[in-house]
mmCIF file of C-alpha atoms in Angstrom:
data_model
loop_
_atom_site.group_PDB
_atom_site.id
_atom_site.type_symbol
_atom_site.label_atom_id
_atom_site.label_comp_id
_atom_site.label_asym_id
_atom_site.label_seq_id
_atom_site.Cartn_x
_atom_site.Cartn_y
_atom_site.Cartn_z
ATOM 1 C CA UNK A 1 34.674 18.883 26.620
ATOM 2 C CA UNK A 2 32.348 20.998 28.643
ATOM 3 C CA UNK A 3 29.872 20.348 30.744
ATOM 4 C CA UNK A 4 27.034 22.061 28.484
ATOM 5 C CA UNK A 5 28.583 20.287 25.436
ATOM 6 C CA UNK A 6 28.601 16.687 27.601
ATOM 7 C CA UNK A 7 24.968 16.989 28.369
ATOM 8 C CA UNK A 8 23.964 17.839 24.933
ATOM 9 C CA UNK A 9 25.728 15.081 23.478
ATOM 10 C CA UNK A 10 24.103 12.349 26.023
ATOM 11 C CA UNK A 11 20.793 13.994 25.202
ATOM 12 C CA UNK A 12 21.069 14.084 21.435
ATOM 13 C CA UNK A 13 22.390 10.086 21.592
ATOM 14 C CA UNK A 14 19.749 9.476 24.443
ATOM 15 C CA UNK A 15 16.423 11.060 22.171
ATOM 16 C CA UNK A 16 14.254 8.659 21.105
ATOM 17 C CA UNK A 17 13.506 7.852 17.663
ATOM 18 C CA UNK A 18 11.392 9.479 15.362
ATOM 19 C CA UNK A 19 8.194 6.702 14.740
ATOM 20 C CA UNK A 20 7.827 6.364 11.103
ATOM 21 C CA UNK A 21 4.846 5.490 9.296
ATOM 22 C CA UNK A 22 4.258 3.613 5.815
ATOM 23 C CA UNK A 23 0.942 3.903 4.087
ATOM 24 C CA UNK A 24 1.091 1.475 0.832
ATOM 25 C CA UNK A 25 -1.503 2.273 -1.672
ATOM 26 C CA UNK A 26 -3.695 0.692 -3.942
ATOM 27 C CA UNK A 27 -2.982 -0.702 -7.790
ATOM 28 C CA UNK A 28 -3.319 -4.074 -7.977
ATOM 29 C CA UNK A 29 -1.138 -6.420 -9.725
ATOM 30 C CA UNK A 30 1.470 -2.909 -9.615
ATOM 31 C CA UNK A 31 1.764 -3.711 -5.538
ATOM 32 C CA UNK A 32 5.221 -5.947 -6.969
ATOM 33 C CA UNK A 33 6.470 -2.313 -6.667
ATOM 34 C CA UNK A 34 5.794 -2.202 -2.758
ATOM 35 C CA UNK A 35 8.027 -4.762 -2.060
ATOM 36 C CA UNK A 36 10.420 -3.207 -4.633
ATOM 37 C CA UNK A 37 10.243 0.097 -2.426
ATOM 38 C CA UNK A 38 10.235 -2.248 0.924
ATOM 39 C CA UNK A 39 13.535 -3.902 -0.199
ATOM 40 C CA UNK A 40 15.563 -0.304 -0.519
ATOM 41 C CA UNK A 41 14.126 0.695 3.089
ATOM 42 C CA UNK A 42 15.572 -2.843 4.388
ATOM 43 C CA UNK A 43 18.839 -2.447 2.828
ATOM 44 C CA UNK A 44 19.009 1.247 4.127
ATOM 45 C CA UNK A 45 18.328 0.233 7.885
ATOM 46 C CA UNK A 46 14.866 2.010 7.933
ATOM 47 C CA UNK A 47 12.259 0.385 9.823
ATOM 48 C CA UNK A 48 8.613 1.505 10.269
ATOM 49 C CA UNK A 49 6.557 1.522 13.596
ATOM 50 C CA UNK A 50 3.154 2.163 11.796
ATOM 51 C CA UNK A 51 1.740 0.424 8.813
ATOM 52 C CA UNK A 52 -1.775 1.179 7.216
ATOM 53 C CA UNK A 53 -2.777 0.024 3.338
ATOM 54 C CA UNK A 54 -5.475 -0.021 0.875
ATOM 55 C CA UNK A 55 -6.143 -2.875 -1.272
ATOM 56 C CA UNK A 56 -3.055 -4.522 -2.678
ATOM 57 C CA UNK A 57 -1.203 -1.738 -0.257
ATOM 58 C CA UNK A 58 -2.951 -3.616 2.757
ATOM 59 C CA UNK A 59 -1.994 -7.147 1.950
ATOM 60 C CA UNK A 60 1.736 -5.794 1.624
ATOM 61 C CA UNK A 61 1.280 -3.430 4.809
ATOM 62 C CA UNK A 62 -0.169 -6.606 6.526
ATOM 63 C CA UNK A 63 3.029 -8.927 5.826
ATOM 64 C CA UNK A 64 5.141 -6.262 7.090
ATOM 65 C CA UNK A 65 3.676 -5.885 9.772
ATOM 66 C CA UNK A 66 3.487 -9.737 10.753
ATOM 67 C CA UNK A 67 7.330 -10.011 10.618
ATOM 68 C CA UNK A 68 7.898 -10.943 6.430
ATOM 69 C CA UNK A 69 10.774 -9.366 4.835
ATOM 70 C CA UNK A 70 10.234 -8.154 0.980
ATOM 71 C CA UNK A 71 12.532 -11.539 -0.021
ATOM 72 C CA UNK A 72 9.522 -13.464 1.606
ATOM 73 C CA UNK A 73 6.716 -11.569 0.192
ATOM 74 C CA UNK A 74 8.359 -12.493 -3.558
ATOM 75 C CA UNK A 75 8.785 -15.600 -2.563
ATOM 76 C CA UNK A 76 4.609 -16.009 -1.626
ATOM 77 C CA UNK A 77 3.998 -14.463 -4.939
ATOM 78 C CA UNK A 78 6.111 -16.944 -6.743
ATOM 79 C CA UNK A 79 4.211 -19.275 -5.675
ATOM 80 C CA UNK A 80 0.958 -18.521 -6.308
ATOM 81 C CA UNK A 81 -0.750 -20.024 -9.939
ATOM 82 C CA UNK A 82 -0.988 -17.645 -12.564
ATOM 83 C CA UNK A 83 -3.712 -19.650 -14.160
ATOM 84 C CA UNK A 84 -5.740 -20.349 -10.819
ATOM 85 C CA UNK A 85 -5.086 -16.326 -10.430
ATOM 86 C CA UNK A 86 -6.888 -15.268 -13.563
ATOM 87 C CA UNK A 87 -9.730 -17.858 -13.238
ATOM 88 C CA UNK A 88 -10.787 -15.669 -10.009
ATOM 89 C CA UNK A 89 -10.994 -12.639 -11.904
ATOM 90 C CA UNK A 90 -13.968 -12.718 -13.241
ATOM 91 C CA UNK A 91 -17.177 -10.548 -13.144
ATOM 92 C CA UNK A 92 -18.571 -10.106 -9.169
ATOM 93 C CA UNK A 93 -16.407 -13.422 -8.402
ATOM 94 C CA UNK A 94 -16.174 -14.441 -4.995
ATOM 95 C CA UNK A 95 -13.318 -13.225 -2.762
ATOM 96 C CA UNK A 96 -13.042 -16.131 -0.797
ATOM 97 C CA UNK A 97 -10.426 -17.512 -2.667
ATOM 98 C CA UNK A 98 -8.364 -14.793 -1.428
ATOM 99 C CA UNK A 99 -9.435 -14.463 2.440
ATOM 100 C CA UNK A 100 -8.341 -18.611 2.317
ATOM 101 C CA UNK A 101 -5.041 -18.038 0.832
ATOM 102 C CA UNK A 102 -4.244 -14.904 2.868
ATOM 103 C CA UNK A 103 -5.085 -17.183 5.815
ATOM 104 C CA UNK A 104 -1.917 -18.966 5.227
ATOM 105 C CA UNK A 105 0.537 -16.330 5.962
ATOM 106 C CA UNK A 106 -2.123 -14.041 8.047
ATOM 107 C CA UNK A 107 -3.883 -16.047 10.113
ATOM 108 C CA UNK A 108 -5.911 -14.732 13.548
ATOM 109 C CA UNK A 109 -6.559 -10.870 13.949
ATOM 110 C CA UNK A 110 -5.202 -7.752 13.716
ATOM 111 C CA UNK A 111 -3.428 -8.049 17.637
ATOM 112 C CA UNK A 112 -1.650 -11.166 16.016
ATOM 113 C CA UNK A 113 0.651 -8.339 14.133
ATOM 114 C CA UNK A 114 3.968 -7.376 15.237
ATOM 115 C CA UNK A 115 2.917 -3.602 14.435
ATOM 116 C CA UNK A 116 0.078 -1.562 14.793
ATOM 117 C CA UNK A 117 -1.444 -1.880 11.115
ATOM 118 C CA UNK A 118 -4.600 -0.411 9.574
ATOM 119 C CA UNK A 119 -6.162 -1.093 6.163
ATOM 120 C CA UNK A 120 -9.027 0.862 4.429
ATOM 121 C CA UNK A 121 -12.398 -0.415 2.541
ATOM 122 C CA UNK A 122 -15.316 1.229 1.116
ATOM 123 C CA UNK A 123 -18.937 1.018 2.038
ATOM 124 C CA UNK A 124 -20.901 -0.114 -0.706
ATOM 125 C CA UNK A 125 -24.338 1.095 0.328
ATOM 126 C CA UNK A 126 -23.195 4.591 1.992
ATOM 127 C CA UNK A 127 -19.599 5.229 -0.523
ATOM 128 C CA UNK A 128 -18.065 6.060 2.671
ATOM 129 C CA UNK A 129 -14.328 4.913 3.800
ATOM 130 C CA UNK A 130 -14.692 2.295 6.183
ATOM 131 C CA UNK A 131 -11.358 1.845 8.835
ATOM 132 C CA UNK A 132 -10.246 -1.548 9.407
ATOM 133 C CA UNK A 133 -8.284 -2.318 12.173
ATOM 134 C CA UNK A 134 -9.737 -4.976 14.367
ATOM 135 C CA UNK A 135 -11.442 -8.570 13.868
ATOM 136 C CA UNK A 136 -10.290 -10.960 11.516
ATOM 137 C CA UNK A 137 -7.042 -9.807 9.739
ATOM 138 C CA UNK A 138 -7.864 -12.047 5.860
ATOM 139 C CA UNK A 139 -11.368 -11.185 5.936
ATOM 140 C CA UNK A 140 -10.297 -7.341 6.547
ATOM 141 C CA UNK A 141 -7.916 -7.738 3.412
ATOM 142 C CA UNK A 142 -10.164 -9.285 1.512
ATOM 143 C CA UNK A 143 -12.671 -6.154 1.844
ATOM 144 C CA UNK A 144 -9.798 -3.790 1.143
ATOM 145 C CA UNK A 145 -8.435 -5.478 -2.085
ATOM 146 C CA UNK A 146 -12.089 -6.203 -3.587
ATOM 147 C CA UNK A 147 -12.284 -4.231 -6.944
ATOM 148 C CA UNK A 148 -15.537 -4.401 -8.275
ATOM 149 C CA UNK A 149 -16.792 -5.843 -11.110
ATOM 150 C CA UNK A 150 -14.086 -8.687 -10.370
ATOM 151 C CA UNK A 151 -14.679 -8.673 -6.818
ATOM 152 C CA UNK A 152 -17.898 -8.971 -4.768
ATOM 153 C CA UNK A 153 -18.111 -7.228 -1.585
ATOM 154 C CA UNK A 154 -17.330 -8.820 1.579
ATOM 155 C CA UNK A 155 -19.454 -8.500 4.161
ATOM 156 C CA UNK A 156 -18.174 -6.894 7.995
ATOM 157 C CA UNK A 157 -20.398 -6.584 10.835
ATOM 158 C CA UNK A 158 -23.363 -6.126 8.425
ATOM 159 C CA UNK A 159 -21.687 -4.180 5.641
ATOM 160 C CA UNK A 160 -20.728 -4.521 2.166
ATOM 161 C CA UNK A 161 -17.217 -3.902 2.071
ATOM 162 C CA UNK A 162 -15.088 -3.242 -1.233
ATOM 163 C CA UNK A 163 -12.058 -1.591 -2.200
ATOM 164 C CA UNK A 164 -10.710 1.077 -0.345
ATOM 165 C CA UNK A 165 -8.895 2.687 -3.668
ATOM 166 C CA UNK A 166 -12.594 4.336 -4.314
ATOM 167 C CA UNK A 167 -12.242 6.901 -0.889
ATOM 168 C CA UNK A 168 -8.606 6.388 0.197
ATOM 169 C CA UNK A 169 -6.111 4.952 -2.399
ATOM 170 C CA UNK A 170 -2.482 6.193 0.200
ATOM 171 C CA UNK A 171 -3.656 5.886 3.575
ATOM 172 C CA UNK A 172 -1.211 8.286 5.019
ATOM 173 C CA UNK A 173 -3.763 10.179 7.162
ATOM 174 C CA UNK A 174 -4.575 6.699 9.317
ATOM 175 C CA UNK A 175 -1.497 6.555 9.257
ATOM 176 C CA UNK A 176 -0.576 9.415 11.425
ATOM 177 C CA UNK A 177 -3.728 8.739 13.340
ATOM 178 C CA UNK A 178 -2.259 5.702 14.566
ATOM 179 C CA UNK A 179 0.649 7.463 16.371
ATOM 180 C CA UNK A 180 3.815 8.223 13.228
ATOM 181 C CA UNK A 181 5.014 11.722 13.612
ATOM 182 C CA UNK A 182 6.343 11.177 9.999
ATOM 183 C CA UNK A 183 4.648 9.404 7.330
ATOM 184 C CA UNK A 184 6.191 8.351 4.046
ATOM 185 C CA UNK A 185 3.284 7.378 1.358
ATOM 186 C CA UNK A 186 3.732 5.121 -2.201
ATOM 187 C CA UNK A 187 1.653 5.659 -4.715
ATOM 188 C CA UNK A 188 1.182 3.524 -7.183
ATOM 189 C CA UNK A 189 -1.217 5.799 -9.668
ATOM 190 C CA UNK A 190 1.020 8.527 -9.607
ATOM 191 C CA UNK A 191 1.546 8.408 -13.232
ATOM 192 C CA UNK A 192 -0.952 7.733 -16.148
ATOM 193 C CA UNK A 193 -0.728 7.068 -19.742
ATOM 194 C CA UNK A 194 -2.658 10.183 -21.378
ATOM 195 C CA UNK A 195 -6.318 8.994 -23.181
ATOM 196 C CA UNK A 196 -4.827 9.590 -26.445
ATOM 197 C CA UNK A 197 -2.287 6.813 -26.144
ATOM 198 C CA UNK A 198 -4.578 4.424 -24.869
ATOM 199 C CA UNK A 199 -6.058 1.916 -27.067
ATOM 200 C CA UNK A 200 -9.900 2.095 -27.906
ATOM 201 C CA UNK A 201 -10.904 -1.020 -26.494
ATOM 202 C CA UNK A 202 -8.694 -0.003 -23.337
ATOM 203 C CA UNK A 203 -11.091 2.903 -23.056
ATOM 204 C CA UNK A 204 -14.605 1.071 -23.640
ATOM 205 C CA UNK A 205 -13.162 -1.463 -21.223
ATOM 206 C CA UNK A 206 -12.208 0.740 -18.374
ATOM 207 C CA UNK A 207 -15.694 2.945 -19.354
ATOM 208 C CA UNK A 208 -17.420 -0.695 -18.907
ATOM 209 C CA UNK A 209 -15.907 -1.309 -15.581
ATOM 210 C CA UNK A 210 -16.823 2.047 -13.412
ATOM 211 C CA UNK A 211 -20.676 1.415 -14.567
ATOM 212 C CA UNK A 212 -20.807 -2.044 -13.402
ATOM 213 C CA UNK A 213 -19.382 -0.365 -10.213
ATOM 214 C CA UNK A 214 -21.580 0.245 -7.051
ATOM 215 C CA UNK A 215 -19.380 2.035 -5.318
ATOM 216 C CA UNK A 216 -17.714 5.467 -7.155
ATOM 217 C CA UNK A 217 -14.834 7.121 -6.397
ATOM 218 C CA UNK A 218 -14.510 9.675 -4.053
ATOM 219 C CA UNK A 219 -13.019 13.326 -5.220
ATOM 220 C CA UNK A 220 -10.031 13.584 -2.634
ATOM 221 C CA UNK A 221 -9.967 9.766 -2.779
ATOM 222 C CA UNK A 222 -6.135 10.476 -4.121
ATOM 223 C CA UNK A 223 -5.199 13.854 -2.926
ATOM 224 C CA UNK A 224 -5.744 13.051 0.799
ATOM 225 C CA UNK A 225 -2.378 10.701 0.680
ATOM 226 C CA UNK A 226 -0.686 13.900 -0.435
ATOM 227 C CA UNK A 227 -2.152 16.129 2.153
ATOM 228 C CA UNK A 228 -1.113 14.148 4.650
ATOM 229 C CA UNK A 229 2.333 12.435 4.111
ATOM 230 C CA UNK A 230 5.239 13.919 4.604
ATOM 231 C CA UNK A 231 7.313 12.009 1.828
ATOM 232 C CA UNK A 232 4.940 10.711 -1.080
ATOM 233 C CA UNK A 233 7.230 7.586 -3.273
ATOM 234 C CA UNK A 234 6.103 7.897 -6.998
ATOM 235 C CA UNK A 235 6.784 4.945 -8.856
ATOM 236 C CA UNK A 236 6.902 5.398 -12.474
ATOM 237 C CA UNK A 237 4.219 2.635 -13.656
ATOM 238 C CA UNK A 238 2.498 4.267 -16.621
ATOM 239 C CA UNK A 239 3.047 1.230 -18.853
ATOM 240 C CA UNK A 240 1.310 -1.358 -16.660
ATOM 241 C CA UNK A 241 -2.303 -2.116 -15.600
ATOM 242 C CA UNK A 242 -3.568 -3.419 -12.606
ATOM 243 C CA UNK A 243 -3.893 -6.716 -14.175
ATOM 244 C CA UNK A 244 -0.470 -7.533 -15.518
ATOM 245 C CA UNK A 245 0.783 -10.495 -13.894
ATOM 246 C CA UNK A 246 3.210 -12.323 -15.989
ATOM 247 C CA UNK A 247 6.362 -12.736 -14.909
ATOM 248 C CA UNK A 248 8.035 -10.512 -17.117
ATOM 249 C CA UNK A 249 5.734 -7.076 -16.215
ATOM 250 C CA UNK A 250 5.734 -7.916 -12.323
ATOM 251 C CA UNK A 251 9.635 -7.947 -11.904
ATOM 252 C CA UNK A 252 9.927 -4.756 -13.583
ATOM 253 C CA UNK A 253 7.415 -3.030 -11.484
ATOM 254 C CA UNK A 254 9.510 -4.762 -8.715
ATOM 255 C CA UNK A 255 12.460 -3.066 -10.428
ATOM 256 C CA UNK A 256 10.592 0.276 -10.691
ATOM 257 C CA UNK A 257 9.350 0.199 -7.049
ATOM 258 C CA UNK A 258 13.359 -0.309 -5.842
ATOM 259 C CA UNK A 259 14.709 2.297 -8.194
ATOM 260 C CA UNK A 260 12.547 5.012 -7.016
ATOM 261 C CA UNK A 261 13.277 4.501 -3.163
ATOM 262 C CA UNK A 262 16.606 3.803 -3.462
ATOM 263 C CA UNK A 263 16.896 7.636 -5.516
ATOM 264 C CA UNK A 264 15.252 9.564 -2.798
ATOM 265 C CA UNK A 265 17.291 7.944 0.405
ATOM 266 C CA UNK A 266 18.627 10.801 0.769
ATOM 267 C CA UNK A 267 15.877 13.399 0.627
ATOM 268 C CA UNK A 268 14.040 11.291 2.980
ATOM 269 C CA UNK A 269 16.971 10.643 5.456
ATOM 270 C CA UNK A 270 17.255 14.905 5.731
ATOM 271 C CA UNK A 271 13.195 15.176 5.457
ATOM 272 C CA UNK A 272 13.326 12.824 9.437
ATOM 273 C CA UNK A 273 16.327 14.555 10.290
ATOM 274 C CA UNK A 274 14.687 18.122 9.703
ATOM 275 C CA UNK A 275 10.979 16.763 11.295
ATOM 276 C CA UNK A 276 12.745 15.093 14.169
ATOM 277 C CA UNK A 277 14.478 18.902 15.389
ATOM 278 C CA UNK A 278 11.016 20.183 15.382
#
């Protein structure tokens, strides 16, 4: 072997890793895909070094970030009461049930995390995006994951705070902010049943819901992800809602979530490859 061949080898070996960056997004009761998608990255040897979420995206960008593997995030899930679950969800209820239990597994502040992590929230005076990424880490999530009318807004160094889905549902772009020269988004809305397969009621309930809103969404509030990942996961969850928590509907979307990393390895593996000779 050469000399010019040696030194390229030891400096090819020697480069540094390209920093990834996951930004989860928002969909409720669909986040059972995250950890679906967060299982095929752990059984394909493919760690982040940045983590940012919105909503349910932030609770599951949170855990990762503190150290829990997808096996323990199922395992929290399991245990939490269906029935206690539901009771909470009801018109402008109060989040605190959730800041409490996400103080379990969370507790302290954001420089508690094993990663830098960022979630996102909305401003419910000023419908502006509101960064989270310092103070205390359940109250943060709380803000992020509360969807009005269920939710009220949590309050953060004097501001309403709900959920960040309404200005930022894939976070990618805080992401990259936060130092990932390649950022691989999930969305979880990718894919929508079309009006005319929707029930009635379905539509006069959803209608109901975004007047009883006071914060509105945003018109890049979805496209922004896009613009600014560099790999954007699409689960197929038409055929759920937000809302569906039985057993039965959450291991699919588990199923779903797995599926559709697991089928584009291999486009992202040459996507880092190809970034990282840039």
């Amino acid at each position: 072997m050469g000399f010019f061949s040696r030194l390229k080898e030891i400096f090819v070996r020697r480069r540094a890793p390209l920093p990834l960056g996951l930004a989860l997004g928002s969909g409720g009761a669909k986040g059972m895909a995250h950890l679906g998608v967060l299982k095929a990255f752990e059984e394909e040897e493919i760690s982040f070094s940045f983590v940012t979420g919105t909503s349910i995206g932030s609770i599951a960008g949170a855990l990762y970030a503190k150290g829990f593997s997808s096996a323990d995030m199922v395992q929290i899930i399991e245990g939490v009461s269906r029935k206690e679950f539901s009771k909470g969800l009801n018109p402008f209820a109060d989040p605190s049930f959730a800041e409490n239990f996400l103080g379990g597994y969370l507790e302290g502040d954001f420089s508690s995390l094993k990663l830098p992590f960022a979630a996102w929230a909305t401003d419910g005076e000023t419908n502006e995006g509101v960064l989270l990424n310092s103070g205390d880490l359940p109250r943060a999530l709380a803000a992020s994951s509360a969807m009005p009318p269920y939710f009220r807004g949590v309050e953060i160094n004097g501001r309403r705070l709900f959920d960040g889905a309404f200005t930022n549902a894939v976070p990618s772009d805080v992401c990259r902010q936060l130092g990932a020269k390649f950022v691989i988004g999930v969305d979880l809305a990718a894919f929508k049943k079309p009006d005319e397969e929707r029930g009635k009621i379905s539509r006069i309930f959803d209608t109901a819901l975004s007047m009883m809103s006071p914060v509105g969404y945003k018109e890049d509030c979805r496209t922004r992800g896009y613009e600014h990942a560099d790999f954007m996961l699409r689960p197929d969850l038409r055929d759920f809602r937000a809302t569906d928590i039985s057993r039965e509907a959450m291991q699919r979307m588990f199923e779903i979530g797995y599926e559709e990393a697991k089928k584009n390895i291999p486009a992202i593996r040459t996507a880092i490859a190809k970034c990282g000779k840039q």
